[in-house]
Short mmCIF file of C-alpha atoms and ligand atoms in Angstrom, two decimals:
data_model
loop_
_atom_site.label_atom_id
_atom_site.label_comp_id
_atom_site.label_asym_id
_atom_site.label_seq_id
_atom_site.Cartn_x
_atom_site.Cartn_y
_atom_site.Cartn_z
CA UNK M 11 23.36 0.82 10.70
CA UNK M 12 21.93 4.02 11.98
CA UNK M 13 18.85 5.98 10.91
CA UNK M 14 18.95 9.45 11.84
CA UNK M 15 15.57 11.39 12.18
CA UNK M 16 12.51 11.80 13.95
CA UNK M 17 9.81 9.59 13.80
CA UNK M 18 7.15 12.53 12.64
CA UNK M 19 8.91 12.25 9.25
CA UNK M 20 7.53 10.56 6.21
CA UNK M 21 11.02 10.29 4.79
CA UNK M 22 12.25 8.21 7.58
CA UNK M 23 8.91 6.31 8.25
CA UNK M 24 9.42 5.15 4.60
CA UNK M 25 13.04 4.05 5.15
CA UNK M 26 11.81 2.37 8.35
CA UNK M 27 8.61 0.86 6.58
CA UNK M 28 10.98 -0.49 3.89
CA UNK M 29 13.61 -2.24 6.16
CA UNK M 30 10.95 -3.94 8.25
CA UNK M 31 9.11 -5.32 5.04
CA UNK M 32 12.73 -6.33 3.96
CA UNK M 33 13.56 -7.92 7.14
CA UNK M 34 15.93 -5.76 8.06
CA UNK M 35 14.21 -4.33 11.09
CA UNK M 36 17.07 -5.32 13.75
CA UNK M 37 19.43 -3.76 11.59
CA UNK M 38 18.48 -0.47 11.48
CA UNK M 39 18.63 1.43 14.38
CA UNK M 40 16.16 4.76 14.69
CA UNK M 41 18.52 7.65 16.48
CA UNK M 42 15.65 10.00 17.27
CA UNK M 43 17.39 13.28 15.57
CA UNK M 44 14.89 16.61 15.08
CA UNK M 45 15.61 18.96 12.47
CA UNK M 46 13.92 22.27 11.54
CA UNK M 47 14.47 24.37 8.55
CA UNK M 48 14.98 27.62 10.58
CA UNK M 49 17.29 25.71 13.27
CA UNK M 50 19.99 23.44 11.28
CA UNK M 51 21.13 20.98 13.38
CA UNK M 52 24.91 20.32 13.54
CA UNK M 53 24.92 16.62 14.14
CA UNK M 54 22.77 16.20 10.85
CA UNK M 55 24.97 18.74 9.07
CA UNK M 56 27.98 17.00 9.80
CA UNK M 57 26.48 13.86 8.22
CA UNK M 58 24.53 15.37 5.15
CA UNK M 59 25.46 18.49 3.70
CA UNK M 60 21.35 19.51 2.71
CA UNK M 61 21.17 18.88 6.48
CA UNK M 62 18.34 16.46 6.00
CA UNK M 63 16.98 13.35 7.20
CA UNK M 64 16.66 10.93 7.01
CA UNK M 65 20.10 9.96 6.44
CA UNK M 66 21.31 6.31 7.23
CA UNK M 67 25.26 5.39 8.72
CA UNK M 68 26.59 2.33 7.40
CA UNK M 69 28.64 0.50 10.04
CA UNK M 70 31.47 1.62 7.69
CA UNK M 71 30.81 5.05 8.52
CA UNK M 72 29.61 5.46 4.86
CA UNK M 73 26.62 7.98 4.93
CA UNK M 74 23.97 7.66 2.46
CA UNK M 75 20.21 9.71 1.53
CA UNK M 76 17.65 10.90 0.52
CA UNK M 77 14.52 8.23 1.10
CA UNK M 78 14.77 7.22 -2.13
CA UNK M 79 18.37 6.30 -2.19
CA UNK M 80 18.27 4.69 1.28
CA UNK M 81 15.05 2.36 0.55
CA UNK M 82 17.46 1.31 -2.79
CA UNK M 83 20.14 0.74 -0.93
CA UNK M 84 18.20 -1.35 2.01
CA UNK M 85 16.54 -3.08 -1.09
CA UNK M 86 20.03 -4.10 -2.81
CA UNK M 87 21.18 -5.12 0.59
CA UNK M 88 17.79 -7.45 0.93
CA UNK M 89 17.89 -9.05 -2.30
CA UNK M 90 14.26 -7.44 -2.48
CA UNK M 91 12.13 -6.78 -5.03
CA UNK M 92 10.99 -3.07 -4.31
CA UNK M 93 12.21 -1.74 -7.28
CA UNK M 94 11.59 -4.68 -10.04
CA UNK M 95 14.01 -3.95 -13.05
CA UNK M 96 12.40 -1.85 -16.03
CA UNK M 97 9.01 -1.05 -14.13
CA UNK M 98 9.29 2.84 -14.89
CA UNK M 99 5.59 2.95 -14.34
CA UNK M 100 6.15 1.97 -10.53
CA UNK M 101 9.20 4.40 -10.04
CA UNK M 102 7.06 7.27 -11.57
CA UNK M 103 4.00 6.18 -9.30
CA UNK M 104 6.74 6.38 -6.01
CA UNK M 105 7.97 9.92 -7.71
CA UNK M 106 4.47 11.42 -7.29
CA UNK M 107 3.42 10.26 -3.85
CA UNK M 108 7.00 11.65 -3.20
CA UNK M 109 5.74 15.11 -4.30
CA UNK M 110 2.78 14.38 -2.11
CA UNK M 111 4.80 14.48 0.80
CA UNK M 112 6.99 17.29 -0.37
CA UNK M 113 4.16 19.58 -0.55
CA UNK M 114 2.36 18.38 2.83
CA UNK M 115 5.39 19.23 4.41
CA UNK M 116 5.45 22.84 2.59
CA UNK M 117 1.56 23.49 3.77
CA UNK M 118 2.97 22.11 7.29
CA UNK M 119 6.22 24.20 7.49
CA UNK M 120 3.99 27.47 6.06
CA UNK M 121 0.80 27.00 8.79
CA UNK M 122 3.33 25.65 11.67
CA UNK M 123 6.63 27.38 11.04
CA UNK M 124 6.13 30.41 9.58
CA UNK M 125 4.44 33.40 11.75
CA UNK M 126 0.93 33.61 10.97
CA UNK M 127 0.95 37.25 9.98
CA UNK M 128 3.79 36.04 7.31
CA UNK M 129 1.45 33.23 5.86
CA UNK M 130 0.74 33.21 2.53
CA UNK M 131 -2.64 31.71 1.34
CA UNK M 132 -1.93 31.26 -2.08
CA UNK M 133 1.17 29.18 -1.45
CA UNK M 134 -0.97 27.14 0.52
CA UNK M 135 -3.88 26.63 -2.11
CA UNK M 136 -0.85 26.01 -4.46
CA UNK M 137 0.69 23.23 -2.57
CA UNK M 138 -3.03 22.04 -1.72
CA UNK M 139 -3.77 21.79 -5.13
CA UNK M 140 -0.68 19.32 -6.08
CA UNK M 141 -2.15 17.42 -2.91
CA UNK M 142 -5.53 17.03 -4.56
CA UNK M 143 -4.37 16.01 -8.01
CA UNK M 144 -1.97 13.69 -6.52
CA UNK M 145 -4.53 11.82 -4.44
CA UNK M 146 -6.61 11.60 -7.72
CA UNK M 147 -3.56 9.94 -9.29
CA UNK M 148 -3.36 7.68 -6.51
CA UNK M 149 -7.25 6.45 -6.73
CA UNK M 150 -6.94 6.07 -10.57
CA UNK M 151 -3.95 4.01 -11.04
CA UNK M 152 -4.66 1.62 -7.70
CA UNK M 153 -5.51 -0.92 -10.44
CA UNK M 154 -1.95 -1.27 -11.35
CA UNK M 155 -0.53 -1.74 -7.67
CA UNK M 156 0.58 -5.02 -8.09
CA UNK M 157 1.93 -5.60 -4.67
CA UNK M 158 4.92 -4.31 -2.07
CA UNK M 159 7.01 -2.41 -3.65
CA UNK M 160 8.53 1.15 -3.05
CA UNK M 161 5.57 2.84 -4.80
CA UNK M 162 3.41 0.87 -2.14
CA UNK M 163 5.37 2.20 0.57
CA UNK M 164 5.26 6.16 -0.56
CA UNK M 165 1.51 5.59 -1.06
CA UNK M 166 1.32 4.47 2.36
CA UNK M 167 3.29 6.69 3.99
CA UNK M 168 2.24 9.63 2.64
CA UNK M 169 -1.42 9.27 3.02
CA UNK M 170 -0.59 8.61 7.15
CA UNK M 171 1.17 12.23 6.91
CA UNK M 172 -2.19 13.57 5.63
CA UNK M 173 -3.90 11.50 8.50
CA UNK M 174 -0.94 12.74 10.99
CA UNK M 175 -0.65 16.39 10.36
CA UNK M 176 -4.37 17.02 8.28
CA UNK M 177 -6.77 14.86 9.54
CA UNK M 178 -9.27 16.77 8.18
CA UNK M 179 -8.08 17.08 5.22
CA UNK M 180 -10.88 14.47 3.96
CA UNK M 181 -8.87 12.87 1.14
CA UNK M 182 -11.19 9.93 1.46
CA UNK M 183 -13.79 11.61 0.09
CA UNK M 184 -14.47 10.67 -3.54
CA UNK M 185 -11.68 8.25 -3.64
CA UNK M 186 -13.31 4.67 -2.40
CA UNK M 187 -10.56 2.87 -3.71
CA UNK M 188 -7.57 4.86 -1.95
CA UNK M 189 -9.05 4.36 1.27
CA UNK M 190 -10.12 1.19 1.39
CA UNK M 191 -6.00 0.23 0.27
CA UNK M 192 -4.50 2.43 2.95
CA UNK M 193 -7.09 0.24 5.32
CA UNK M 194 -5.07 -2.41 4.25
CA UNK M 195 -1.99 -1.36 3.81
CA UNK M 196 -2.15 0.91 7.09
CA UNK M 197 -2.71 -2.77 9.14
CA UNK M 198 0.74 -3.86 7.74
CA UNK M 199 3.07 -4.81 11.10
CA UNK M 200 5.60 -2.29 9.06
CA UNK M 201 3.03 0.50 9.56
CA UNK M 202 1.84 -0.73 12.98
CA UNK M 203 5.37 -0.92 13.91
CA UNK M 204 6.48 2.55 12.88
CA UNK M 205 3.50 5.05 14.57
CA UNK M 206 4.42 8.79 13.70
CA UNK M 207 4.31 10.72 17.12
N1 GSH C 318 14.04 14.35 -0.48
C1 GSH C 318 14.43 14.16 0.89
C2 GSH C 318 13.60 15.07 1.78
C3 GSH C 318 14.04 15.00 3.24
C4 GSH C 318 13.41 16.10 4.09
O1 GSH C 318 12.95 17.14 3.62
N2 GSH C 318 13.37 15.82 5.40
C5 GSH C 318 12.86 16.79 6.35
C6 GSH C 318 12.28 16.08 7.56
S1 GSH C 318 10.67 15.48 7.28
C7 GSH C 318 14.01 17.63 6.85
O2 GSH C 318 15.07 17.10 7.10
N3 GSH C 318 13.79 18.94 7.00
C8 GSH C 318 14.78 19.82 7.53
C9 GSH C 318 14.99 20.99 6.64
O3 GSH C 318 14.26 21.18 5.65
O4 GSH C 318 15.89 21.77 6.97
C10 GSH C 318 14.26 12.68 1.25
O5 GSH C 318 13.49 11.98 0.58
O6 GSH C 318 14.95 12.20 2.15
#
């Protein structure tokens, strides 16, 4: 199978995070793609009509995405237990460190992309804010992280976006708990394995 994407992206270091937990690290292979709102890159676009990544090939030239549906499908193919049946409460907890990473990459695309006279500081404080409360989310419901599973992953792989792109963003501070699970979490081989650059 292929992975399309760069290895900057959350969405794909998720995907990649997943297969290696799952064992399916040799089976997915990473085909370094870059994409850019303001530059749409054919060879994604003739794969995924959003023009997205990541987006995953089947050896049956099947084409599937987003994340989400990849790590299911990766997860199906496993056997895994990612998504245990019923647990709403996990696939909620993986839907708001999703919107974690949705708005990091909104503050990133408006300070990077967009030309700093067009910058607009209340979108930023906007998207900040969802940051904060979503990080305060994370710290209060640690207790119920039972283990690996895809909520584990988007917890993981969003806070290393904050520590790639904003790493002064001190989300640490006032959240013991978060931190001291992403020191764990972050010394998993699947995070070792899969460095954003
Ligand atoms: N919900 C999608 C989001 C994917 C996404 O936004 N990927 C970014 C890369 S980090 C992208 O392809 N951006 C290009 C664009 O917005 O045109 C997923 O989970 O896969």
């Amino acid at each position: 199978m292929k992975l399309y994407g760069p290895t900057s992206s959350p969405y794909v270091r998720k995907v990649r995070v997943a297969a290696a937990e799952l064992g399916l690290g040799d089976k997915v292979h990473l085909e370094v793609t870059g994409v850019s709102p303001i530059a749409p890159n054919k060879d994604v676009a003739a794969k995924n009509p959003g023009i997205k990544v990541p987006a995953l090939e089947l050896d049956n030239g099947q084409v599937l995405f987003d994340s989400r549906i990849i790590m299911r499908y990766l997860n199906d193919l496993a056997g895994g237990s990612l998504y245990p049946a019923g647990d709403w409460a996990m696939q909620s907890r993986e839907s708001y460190a999703e919107g974690l990473i949705d708005a990091a990459l909104l503050v990133r695309f408006e300070t990077a992309l967009r030309p700093a006279d067009k910058q607009w500081q209340e979108w930023i404080d906007g998207q900040s804010a969802k940051i904060n409360s979503i990080l305060d989310a994370m710290e209060k419901d640690l207790g119920a992280m039972t283990g690996l599973d895809a909520a584990a992953i988007t917890f993981g792989c969003a806070l290393g976006y904050l520590e790639f792109r904003f790493p002064d963003w001190g989300w640490r501070n006032g959240r013991p708990a978060l931190a001291a699970w992403f020191e764990g979490f972050n010394a998993r081989p699947s995070m070792q394995s899969t460095p954003q650059v």
